[in-house]
Every structure is written in C-alpha cells, then in structure tokens.
C-alpha cells in the first residue's frame, strides 16, 4: 500500500474514473476525490453554522439530544457520548438523515434541528443533497469497475439508500493526549464520503503502519464500508481507520456522509470473476468475519448501532436483531 492515498478527479471520463476507483478499492479501500463540482462555499458555510451550534449553551443542545430522536437516531450527543470499539470517543456530534415522518422505519424519521443557528438546517440539507449526488456517481463507477454495469447499484441496492450524515467536533486534547478522537474501526455500509477541515488527524491502517490523510481544501475522503467488502468477497477493502486526538488550540470538525444499501436490501455476495482473497477475520480489528453475513441491511445496521450507543438502544424500540 502506498503511503499516500489515490486521488481521483471526477471531472474525467467515466470509464477512466471507474478504473481508478476500482484500483483504489482493491488496494487501500480509501481515496480522495476532487473535481466533484460541489460549490466550495458550501462546506465553509456548513462549518460556520456547525461551530456556532456546538458553541450554544449545553441546555439548548440537550433539548435536541439523541434521546429525543428515539429510534430515528438523530440529534445531538455530548462529548464522550459515543463508543467506538467499546471506548468513549473524544468527540461531540450531531446526527441527521433524510427528513421523514415519525412512523418511518428505524433509523429513519424526522431530524432534530436546533433553533440557532438558523442556517444549520439549510446548509446541511444542501450539503447532503450535493454529496449524495457524488455518492451516486461513485456507485456507478463501482458498478462499471466490477463489471456489473453502471446502473447495477441504483437498481439493486441503493434505490432507496440508507443515508446518514454526521457532524463531529473534536476538541483539542492537551498533551499527553490519551485515547482517541475515534478509535480504530471500519464503517458499516457501502461508501463514506467525508469532508474535514484543515486540522487533519484521520489515519488509515496500511500493512506497514498508519497513514495520515492530509487535509486538502475541497477534497472528499472516500472509504468503503463492510457491506461492500462482504459483497465483493473481500476484493474491495473496508479498511480500518481512526482519528488521533486533536492538538493545537482549536476544534477539528469533520463531516462524514454514509451512503448505504436500502433498508430492506438483502446483502448477498456478488457474482464476480476471479479468485476471492482469503478471509481476513483473524486479523480484522474486531475479529469477526464478513463472509457469513446475510439478511437485510436494516437488521445488520440495527445490531451494529446498538453497540455504539448502548443506552439509547435500550430506550429505543428496535426490531429484533439477527
Ligand atoms: C466515522 C469516521 C472520521 C473523522 O465517522 O466513521 O471514521 O474524521 N470519522 O471524523
Ligand atoms: Ni469511520
């Protein structure tokens, strides 16, 4: 694995992009994309609104805490309120998704928006729409790269994608900094498209050690989730990553967007040519195999999320886990 991530210009020809995406997915499982056409001012606008939100009084933020979002799994969580690999992360966050009615499926439903700043909602909504467009283009490229055809994902897996968006604030940790911004993990679904500010801190696990993902204005960091690894029999890699504690004197903000299979989609291995690599369960960060998962994406995600927010899982009405 190279010490630098592949950088893919989406403004190029679709087949050329598909080849580059395929190569990145088979090696690092991480790449950055530029030339995606998203208005550069939009991230700055969302960043400003998010910083203003996190600076609001605790009681105001608590009024839209995730507990009030119930099983829709939306809203604010306080510093150390989320666990990765059983360890509390040194981060505060805000969860949103598509705006849906309260009786929708679990992890779907109405968002919880703060009254202030008023611009958070329109800025985040515009960003989510724009990034979803990029995700759909990447899904086309992956369909081409896997030899399934450009429309395969949209037809079979992401007709009604599970879309979750998060904003994280990583406050600086004074030295000696212990723990993690986010502990080592892989993502659950298909594709994660992350925007970050200029502070850095995201690291990807390579065979020879951790690789820094350097911030680049306007670039999106893309990585693959466990479902894509599983469906491709490990040909495409969901690579472990983590966030080191923030140094310096200001907060780091990151904006991961998760583009995942439809809630009811059955997750099955794809009919792909060539030999699948050996199962890496023994060396995976969580010691589990991705090869034997089946059932719907919704059932799988529900079980995963319950581990990250144990208290919320107890209060929320969730369907039985597999
Ligand atoms: C995640 C993640 C990294 C970051 O949310 O899954 O890996 O930089 N985030 O916030
Ligand atoms: Ni992640």
Short mmCIF file of N, CA, C and O in Angstrom, two decimals, residues 72-162:
data_model
loop_
_atom_site.label_atom_id
_atom_site.label_comp_id
_atom_site.label_asym_id
_atom_site.label_seq_id
_atom_site.Cartn_x
_atom_site.Cartn_y
_atom_site.Cartn_z
N UNK A 72 -35.38 7.09 15.53
CA UNK A 72 -34.93 7.73 14.28
C UNK A 72 -33.42 7.98 14.33
O UNK A 72 -32.77 8.15 13.30
N UNK A 73 -32.85 7.97 15.57
CA UNK A 73 -31.41 8.03 15.73
C UNK A 73 -30.83 9.33 15.18
O UNK A 73 -29.92 9.33 14.37
N UNK A 74 -31.38 10.42 15.64
CA UNK A 74 -30.94 11.73 15.19
C UNK A 74 -30.74 12.63 16.38
O UNK A 74 -31.29 12.38 17.45
N UNK A 75 -30.02 13.71 16.19
CA UNK A 75 -29.88 14.72 17.23
C UNK A 75 -28.45 14.85 17.72
O UNK A 75 -27.51 14.36 17.10
N UNK A 76 -28.33 15.51 18.85
CA UNK A 76 -27.02 15.87 19.40
C UNK A 76 -26.56 14.84 20.43
O UNK A 76 -27.39 14.29 21.17
N UNK A 77 -25.26 14.58 20.47
CA UNK A 77 -24.73 13.81 21.61
C UNK A 77 -23.51 14.54 22.17
O UNK A 77 -22.74 15.15 21.44
N UNK A 78 -23.35 14.47 23.49
CA UNK A 78 -22.29 15.25 24.15
C UNK A 78 -20.91 14.61 23.99
O UNK A 78 -20.79 13.46 23.55
N UNK A 79 -19.90 15.36 24.33
CA UNK A 79 -18.52 14.86 24.35
C UNK A 79 -18.48 13.52 25.10
O UNK A 79 -19.09 13.41 26.17
N UNK A 80 -17.78 12.53 24.54
CA UNK A 80 -17.63 11.19 25.11
C UNK A 80 -18.95 10.40 25.11
O UNK A 80 -19.04 9.36 25.75
N UNK A 81 -19.94 10.88 24.37
CA UNK A 81 -21.24 10.21 24.37
C UNK A 81 -21.33 9.03 23.42
O UNK A 81 -22.33 8.33 23.40
N UNK A 82 -20.31 8.81 22.61
CA UNK A 82 -20.36 7.70 21.65
C UNK A 82 -19.16 6.78 21.87
O UNK A 82 -18.05 7.25 22.14
N UNK A 83 -19.40 5.48 21.74
CA UNK A 83 -18.34 4.49 21.95
C UNK A 83 -17.93 3.87 20.62
O UNK A 83 -18.79 3.46 19.86
N UNK A 84 -16.63 3.79 20.34
CA UNK A 84 -16.15 3.02 19.19
C UNK A 84 -15.27 1.92 19.74
O UNK A 84 -14.37 2.20 20.54
N UNK A 85 -15.55 0.68 19.34
CA UNK A 85 -14.82 -0.47 19.88
C UNK A 85 -14.87 -0.46 21.41
O UNK A 85 -13.88 -0.76 22.07
N UNK A 86 -15.97 -0.03 21.99
CA UNK A 86 -16.16 -0.06 23.44
C UNK A 86 -15.51 1.09 24.19
O UNK A 86 -15.62 1.19 25.41
N UNK A 87 -14.84 2.00 23.48
CA UNK A 87 -14.11 3.10 24.13
C UNK A 87 -14.82 4.43 23.83
O UNK A 87 -15.15 4.70 22.67
N UNK A 88 -15.04 5.30 24.85
CA UNK A 88 -15.68 6.59 24.54
C UNK A 88 -14.77 7.46 23.67
O UNK A 88 -13.60 7.64 23.97
N UNK A 89 -15.32 7.98 22.59
CA UNK A 89 -14.55 8.85 21.69
C UNK A 89 -14.47 10.26 22.26
O UNK A 89 -15.43 10.75 22.87
N UNK A 90 -13.34 10.93 21.97
CA UNK A 90 -13.19 12.31 22.41
C UNK A 90 -13.82 13.23 21.35
O UNK A 90 -13.13 13.95 20.64
N UNK A 91 -15.12 13.15 21.27
CA UNK A 91 -15.82 13.97 20.27
C UNK A 91 -17.27 14.23 20.70
O UNK A 91 -17.84 13.48 21.48
N UNK A 92 -17.79 15.32 20.15
CA UNK A 92 -19.20 15.70 20.31
C UNK A 92 -19.81 15.61 18.92
O UNK A 92 -19.09 15.75 17.92
N UNK A 93 -21.11 15.39 18.81
CA UNK A 93 -21.63 15.23 17.46
C UNK A 93 -23.09 15.54 17.29
O UNK A 93 -23.84 15.74 18.25
N UNK A 94 -23.47 15.56 16.03
CA UNK A 94 -24.84 15.88 15.62
C UNK A 94 -25.18 14.93 14.47
O UNK A 94 -24.44 14.85 13.50
N UNK A 95 -26.29 14.20 14.60
CA UNK A 95 -26.70 13.21 13.61
C UNK A 95 -27.93 13.67 12.86
O UNK A 95 -28.91 14.07 13.49
N UNK A 96 -27.92 13.54 11.57
CA UNK A 96 -29.12 13.79 10.76
C UNK A 96 -29.24 12.74 9.67
O UNK A 96 -28.33 11.94 9.45
N UNK A 97 -30.36 12.77 9.00
CA UNK A 97 -30.59 11.87 7.87
C UNK A 97 -31.62 12.52 6.97
O UNK A 97 -31.85 13.73 7.06
N UNK A 98 -32.23 11.70 6.13
CA UNK A 98 -33.30 12.25 5.31
C UNK A 98 -34.47 12.66 6.20
O UNK A 98 -34.73 12.03 7.21
N UNK A 99 -35.16 13.71 5.78
CA UNK A 99 -36.29 14.24 6.55
C UNK A 99 -37.51 13.35 6.25
O UNK A 99 -38.02 13.37 5.12
N UNK A 100 -37.95 12.56 7.24
CA UNK A 100 -39.03 11.59 7.01
C UNK A 100 -40.04 11.62 8.15
O UNK A 100 -39.75 12.15 9.22
N UNK A 101 -41.22 11.04 7.94
CA UNK A 101 -42.23 11.07 9.02
C UNK A 101 -41.84 10.18 10.21
O UNK A 101 -41.02 9.26 10.06
N UNK A 102 -42.43 10.45 11.39
CA UNK A 102 -42.04 9.72 12.61
C UNK A 102 -42.34 8.22 12.56
O UNK A 102 -41.70 7.46 13.28
N UNK A 103 -43.30 7.80 11.73
CA UNK A 103 -43.63 6.37 11.72
C UNK A 103 -42.84 5.60 10.66
O UNK A 103 -43.19 4.49 10.29
N UNK A 104 -41.77 6.20 10.16
CA UNK A 104 -40.93 5.50 9.16
C UNK A 104 -40.16 4.36 9.86
O UNK A 104 -40.30 4.11 11.04
N UNK A 105 -39.30 3.70 9.12
CA UNK A 105 -38.52 2.58 9.65
C UNK A 105 -37.52 3.06 10.70
O UNK A 105 -37.21 4.25 10.76
N UNK A 106 -36.98 2.12 11.54
CA UNK A 106 -35.94 2.52 12.50
C UNK A 106 -34.77 3.20 11.77
O UNK A 106 -34.48 2.86 10.61
N UNK A 107 -34.12 4.12 12.44
CA UNK A 107 -33.02 4.91 11.88
C UNK A 107 -33.45 5.81 10.72
O UNK A 107 -32.62 6.32 9.97
N UNK A 108 -34.75 5.95 10.54
CA UNK A 108 -35.32 6.90 9.59
C UNK A 108 -36.31 7.74 10.40
O UNK A 108 -36.82 7.28 11.42
N UNK A 109 -36.61 8.94 9.95
CA UNK A 109 -37.60 9.74 10.66
C UNK A 109 -37.27 11.21 10.59
O UNK A 109 -36.43 11.64 9.80
N UNK A 110 -37.95 12.00 11.45
CA UNK A 110 -37.71 13.45 11.41
C UNK A 110 -36.38 13.81 12.04
O UNK A 110 -35.96 13.20 13.03
N UNK A 111 -35.72 14.80 11.49
CA UNK A 111 -34.48 15.32 12.10
C UNK A 111 -34.81 16.22 13.27
O UNK A 111 -35.92 16.75 13.38
N UNK A 112 -33.85 16.38 14.17
CA UNK A 112 -33.98 17.32 15.27
C UNK A 112 -33.07 18.50 14.97
O UNK A 112 -31.84 18.34 15.00
N UNK A 113 -33.64 19.64 14.65
CA UNK A 113 -32.83 20.82 14.31
C UNK A 113 -32.84 21.81 15.47
O UNK A 113 -33.87 22.01 16.10
N UNK A 114 -31.70 22.45 15.71
CA UNK A 114 -31.69 23.49 16.74
C UNK A 114 -32.35 24.77 16.20
O UNK A 114 -32.39 24.98 14.99
N UNK A 115 -32.86 25.60 17.11
CA UNK A 115 -33.43 26.88 16.69
C UNK A 115 -32.30 27.79 16.19
O UNK A 115 -32.47 28.54 15.23
N UNK A 116 -31.15 27.68 16.84
CA UNK A 116 -30.00 28.51 16.49
C UNK A 116 -28.77 27.64 16.28
O UNK A 116 -28.56 26.71 17.05
N UNK A 117 -27.96 27.91 15.30
CA UNK A 117 -28.11 28.92 14.27
C UNK A 117 -29.11 28.48 13.20
O UNK A 117 -29.14 27.30 12.83
N UNK A 118 -29.87 29.43 12.71
CA UNK A 118 -30.93 29.12 11.75
C UNK A 118 -30.37 28.55 10.45
O UNK A 118 -31.05 27.82 9.73
N UNK A 119 -29.10 28.87 10.14
CA UNK A 119 -28.55 28.42 8.85
C UNK A 119 -28.10 26.96 8.86
O UNK A 119 -27.78 26.41 7.81
N UNK A 120 -28.06 26.32 10.06
CA UNK A 120 -27.57 24.94 10.08
C UNK A 120 -28.42 24.04 9.18
O UNK A 120 -27.89 23.28 8.37
N UNK A 121 -29.72 24.15 9.33
CA UNK A 121 -30.59 23.26 8.55
C UNK A 121 -30.45 23.43 7.04
O UNK A 121 -30.20 22.44 6.33
N UNK A 122 -30.59 24.66 6.50
CA UNK A 122 -30.45 24.76 5.03
C UNK A 122 -29.05 24.42 4.53
O UNK A 122 -28.90 23.81 3.46
N UNK A 123 -28.02 24.75 5.32
CA UNK A 123 -26.65 24.44 4.87
C UNK A 123 -26.43 22.93 4.84
O UNK A 123 -25.90 22.38 3.86
N UNK A 124 -26.86 22.23 5.90
CA UNK A 124 -26.67 20.77 5.96
C UNK A 124 -27.51 20.07 4.89
O UNK A 124 -27.05 19.13 4.24
N UNK A 125 -28.72 20.54 4.70
CA UNK A 125 -29.60 19.91 3.70
C UNK A 125 -29.00 20.05 2.30
O UNK A 125 -28.98 19.08 1.53
N UNK A 126 -28.49 21.23 1.99
CA UNK A 126 -27.88 21.43 0.68
C UNK A 126 -26.63 20.56 0.52
O UNK A 126 -26.39 19.97 -0.54
N UNK A 127 -25.84 20.46 1.59
CA UNK A 127 -24.63 19.63 1.54
C UNK A 127 -24.99 18.16 1.33
O UNK A 127 -24.40 17.47 0.48
N UNK A 128 -25.97 17.68 2.08
CA UNK A 128 -26.35 16.25 1.95
C UNK A 128 -26.83 15.95 0.53
O UNK A 128 -26.49 14.89 -0.02
N UNK A 129 -27.61 16.83 -0.06
CA UNK A 129 -28.07 16.61 -1.43
C UNK A 129 -26.89 16.53 -2.40
O UNK A 129 -26.82 15.66 -3.26
N UNK A 130 -25.96 17.47 -2.23
CA UNK A 130 -24.81 17.52 -3.15
C UNK A 130 -23.93 16.28 -2.99
O UNK A 130 -23.51 15.67 -3.98
N UNK A 131 -23.65 15.89 -1.75
CA UNK A 131 -22.76 14.74 -1.53
C UNK A 131 -23.44 13.44 -1.96
O UNK A 131 -22.77 12.53 -2.46
N UNK A 132 -24.75 13.36 -1.79
CA UNK A 132 -25.43 12.15 -2.26
C UNK A 132 -25.28 12.00 -3.77
O UNK A 132 -25.12 10.89 -4.29
N UNK A 133 -25.29 13.12 -4.47
CA UNK A 133 -25.07 13.07 -5.92
C UNK A 133 -23.70 12.50 -6.25
O UNK A 133 -23.56 11.69 -7.17
N UNK A 134 -22.69 12.89 -5.48
CA UNK A 134 -21.34 12.36 -5.70
C UNK A 134 -21.31 10.86 -5.38
O UNK A 134 -20.71 10.06 -6.10
N UNK A 135 -22.00 10.47 -4.30
CA UNK A 135 -22.05 9.05 -3.92
C UNK A 135 -22.69 8.22 -5.04
O UNK A 135 -22.21 7.13 -5.37
N UNK A 136 -23.76 8.75 -5.64
CA UNK A 136 -24.41 8.01 -6.73
C UNK A 136 -23.47 7.86 -7.92
O UNK A 136 -23.45 6.80 -8.57
N UNK A 137 -22.68 8.88 -8.17
CA UNK A 137 -21.71 8.78 -9.28
C UNK A 137 -20.64 7.75 -8.97
O UNK A 137 -20.20 7.00 -9.85
N UNK A 138 -20.20 7.71 -7.72
CA UNK A 138 -19.20 6.71 -7.34
C UNK A 138 -19.78 5.30 -7.42
O UNK A 138 -19.10 4.35 -7.83
N UNK A 139 -21.07 5.16 -7.06
CA UNK A 139 -21.71 3.84 -7.15
C UNK A 139 -21.77 3.39 -8.62
O UNK A 139 -21.60 2.21 -8.92
N UNK A 140 -21.98 4.33 -9.52
CA UNK A 140 -21.95 4.00 -10.96
C UNK A 140 -20.56 3.53 -11.36
O UNK A 140 -20.40 2.52 -12.06
N UNK A 141 -19.56 4.28 -10.90
CA UNK A 141 -18.18 3.92 -11.24
C UNK A 141 -17.85 2.52 -10.71
O UNK A 141 -17.20 1.71 -11.39
N UNK A 142 -18.31 2.22 -9.50
CA UNK A 142 -18.03 0.91 -8.90
C UNK A 142 -18.74 -0.20 -9.68
O UNK A 142 -18.18 -1.27 -9.93
N UNK A 143 -19.98 0.09 -10.10
CA UNK A 143 -20.71 -0.89 -10.93
C UNK A 143 -19.95 -1.21 -12.21
O UNK A 143 -19.83 -2.37 -12.61
N UNK A 144 -19.41 -0.17 -12.84
CA UNK A 144 -18.62 -0.37 -14.07
C UNK A 144 -17.35 -1.15 -13.74
O UNK A 144 -17.01 -2.14 -14.40
N UNK A 145 -16.66 -0.72 -12.68
CA UNK A 145 -15.39 -1.37 -12.32
C UNK A 145 -15.55 -2.84 -11.98
O UNK A 145 -14.67 -3.65 -12.26
N UNK A 146 -16.69 -3.20 -11.40
CA UNK A 146 -16.92 -4.60 -11.03
C UNK A 146 -17.49 -5.41 -12.19
O UNK A 146 -17.74 -6.61 -12.05
N UNK A 147 -17.74 -4.73 -13.32
CA UNK A 147 -18.28 -5.43 -14.48
C UNK A 147 -19.77 -5.71 -14.37
O UNK A 147 -20.32 -6.56 -15.08
N UNK A 148 -20.46 -5.01 -13.47
CA UNK A 148 -21.89 -5.24 -13.27
C UNK A 148 -22.74 -4.28 -14.09
O UNK A 148 -23.94 -4.51 -14.27
N UNK A 149 -22.13 -3.19 -14.52
CA UNK A 149 -22.86 -2.16 -15.24
C UNK A 149 -23.08 -0.93 -14.37
O UNK A 149 -23.19 -1.04 -13.14
N UNK A 150 -23.18 0.22 -15.04
CA UNK A 150 -23.24 1.49 -14.32
C UNK A 150 -24.47 1.60 -13.42
O UNK A 150 -24.43 2.25 -12.37
N UNK A 151 -25.58 0.96 -13.81
CA UNK A 151 -26.83 1.13 -13.06
C UNK A 151 -27.08 0.04 -12.02
O UNK A 151 -28.11 0.03 -11.37
N UNK A 152 -26.15 -0.87 -11.88
CA UNK A 152 -26.42 -2.03 -11.03
C UNK A 152 -26.76 -1.64 -9.58
O UNK A 152 -27.77 -2.08 -9.03
N UNK A 153 -25.96 -0.77 -8.99
CA UNK A 153 -26.22 -0.40 -7.59
C UNK A 153 -27.56 0.33 -7.46
O UNK A 153 -28.35 0.02 -6.57
N UNK A 154 -27.80 1.30 -8.34
CA UNK A 154 -29.05 2.06 -8.25
C UNK A 154 -30.26 1.14 -8.42
O UNK A 154 -31.30 1.34 -7.80
N UNK A 155 -30.12 0.11 -9.25
CA UNK A 155 -31.26 -0.79 -9.48
C UNK A 155 -31.45 -1.78 -8.35
O UNK A 155 -32.57 -2.08 -7.94
N UNK A 156 -30.35 -2.32 -7.82
CA UNK A 156 -30.48 -3.46 -6.90
C UNK A 156 -30.23 -3.13 -5.44
O UNK A 156 -30.66 -3.87 -4.56
N UNK A 157 -29.49 -2.08 -5.16
CA UNK A 157 -29.04 -1.93 -3.77
C UNK A 157 -29.31 -0.57 -3.18
O UNK A 157 -29.55 -0.44 -1.98
N UNK A 158 -29.26 0.45 -4.02
CA UNK A 158 -29.36 1.80 -3.46
C UNK A 158 -30.50 2.59 -4.10
O UNK A 158 -30.41 3.80 -4.25
N UNK A 159 -31.59 1.87 -4.42
CA UNK A 159 -32.76 2.56 -4.98
C UNK A 159 -33.31 3.53 -3.93
O UNK A 159 -33.73 4.64 -4.25
N UNK A 160 -33.30 3.11 -2.67
CA UNK A 160 -33.76 3.95 -1.56
C UNK A 160 -32.67 3.88 -0.49
O UNK A 160 -32.83 3.21 0.53
N UNK A 161 -31.52 4.53 -0.73
CA UNK A 161 -30.36 4.29 0.12
C UNK A 161 -30.60 4.71 1.58
O UNK A 161 -31.40 5.61 1.84
N UNK A 162 -29.94 4.03 2.48
CA UNK A 162 -29.92 4.46 3.88
C UNK A 162 -28.84 5.54 3.96
O UNK A 162 -27.67 5.27 3.69
#
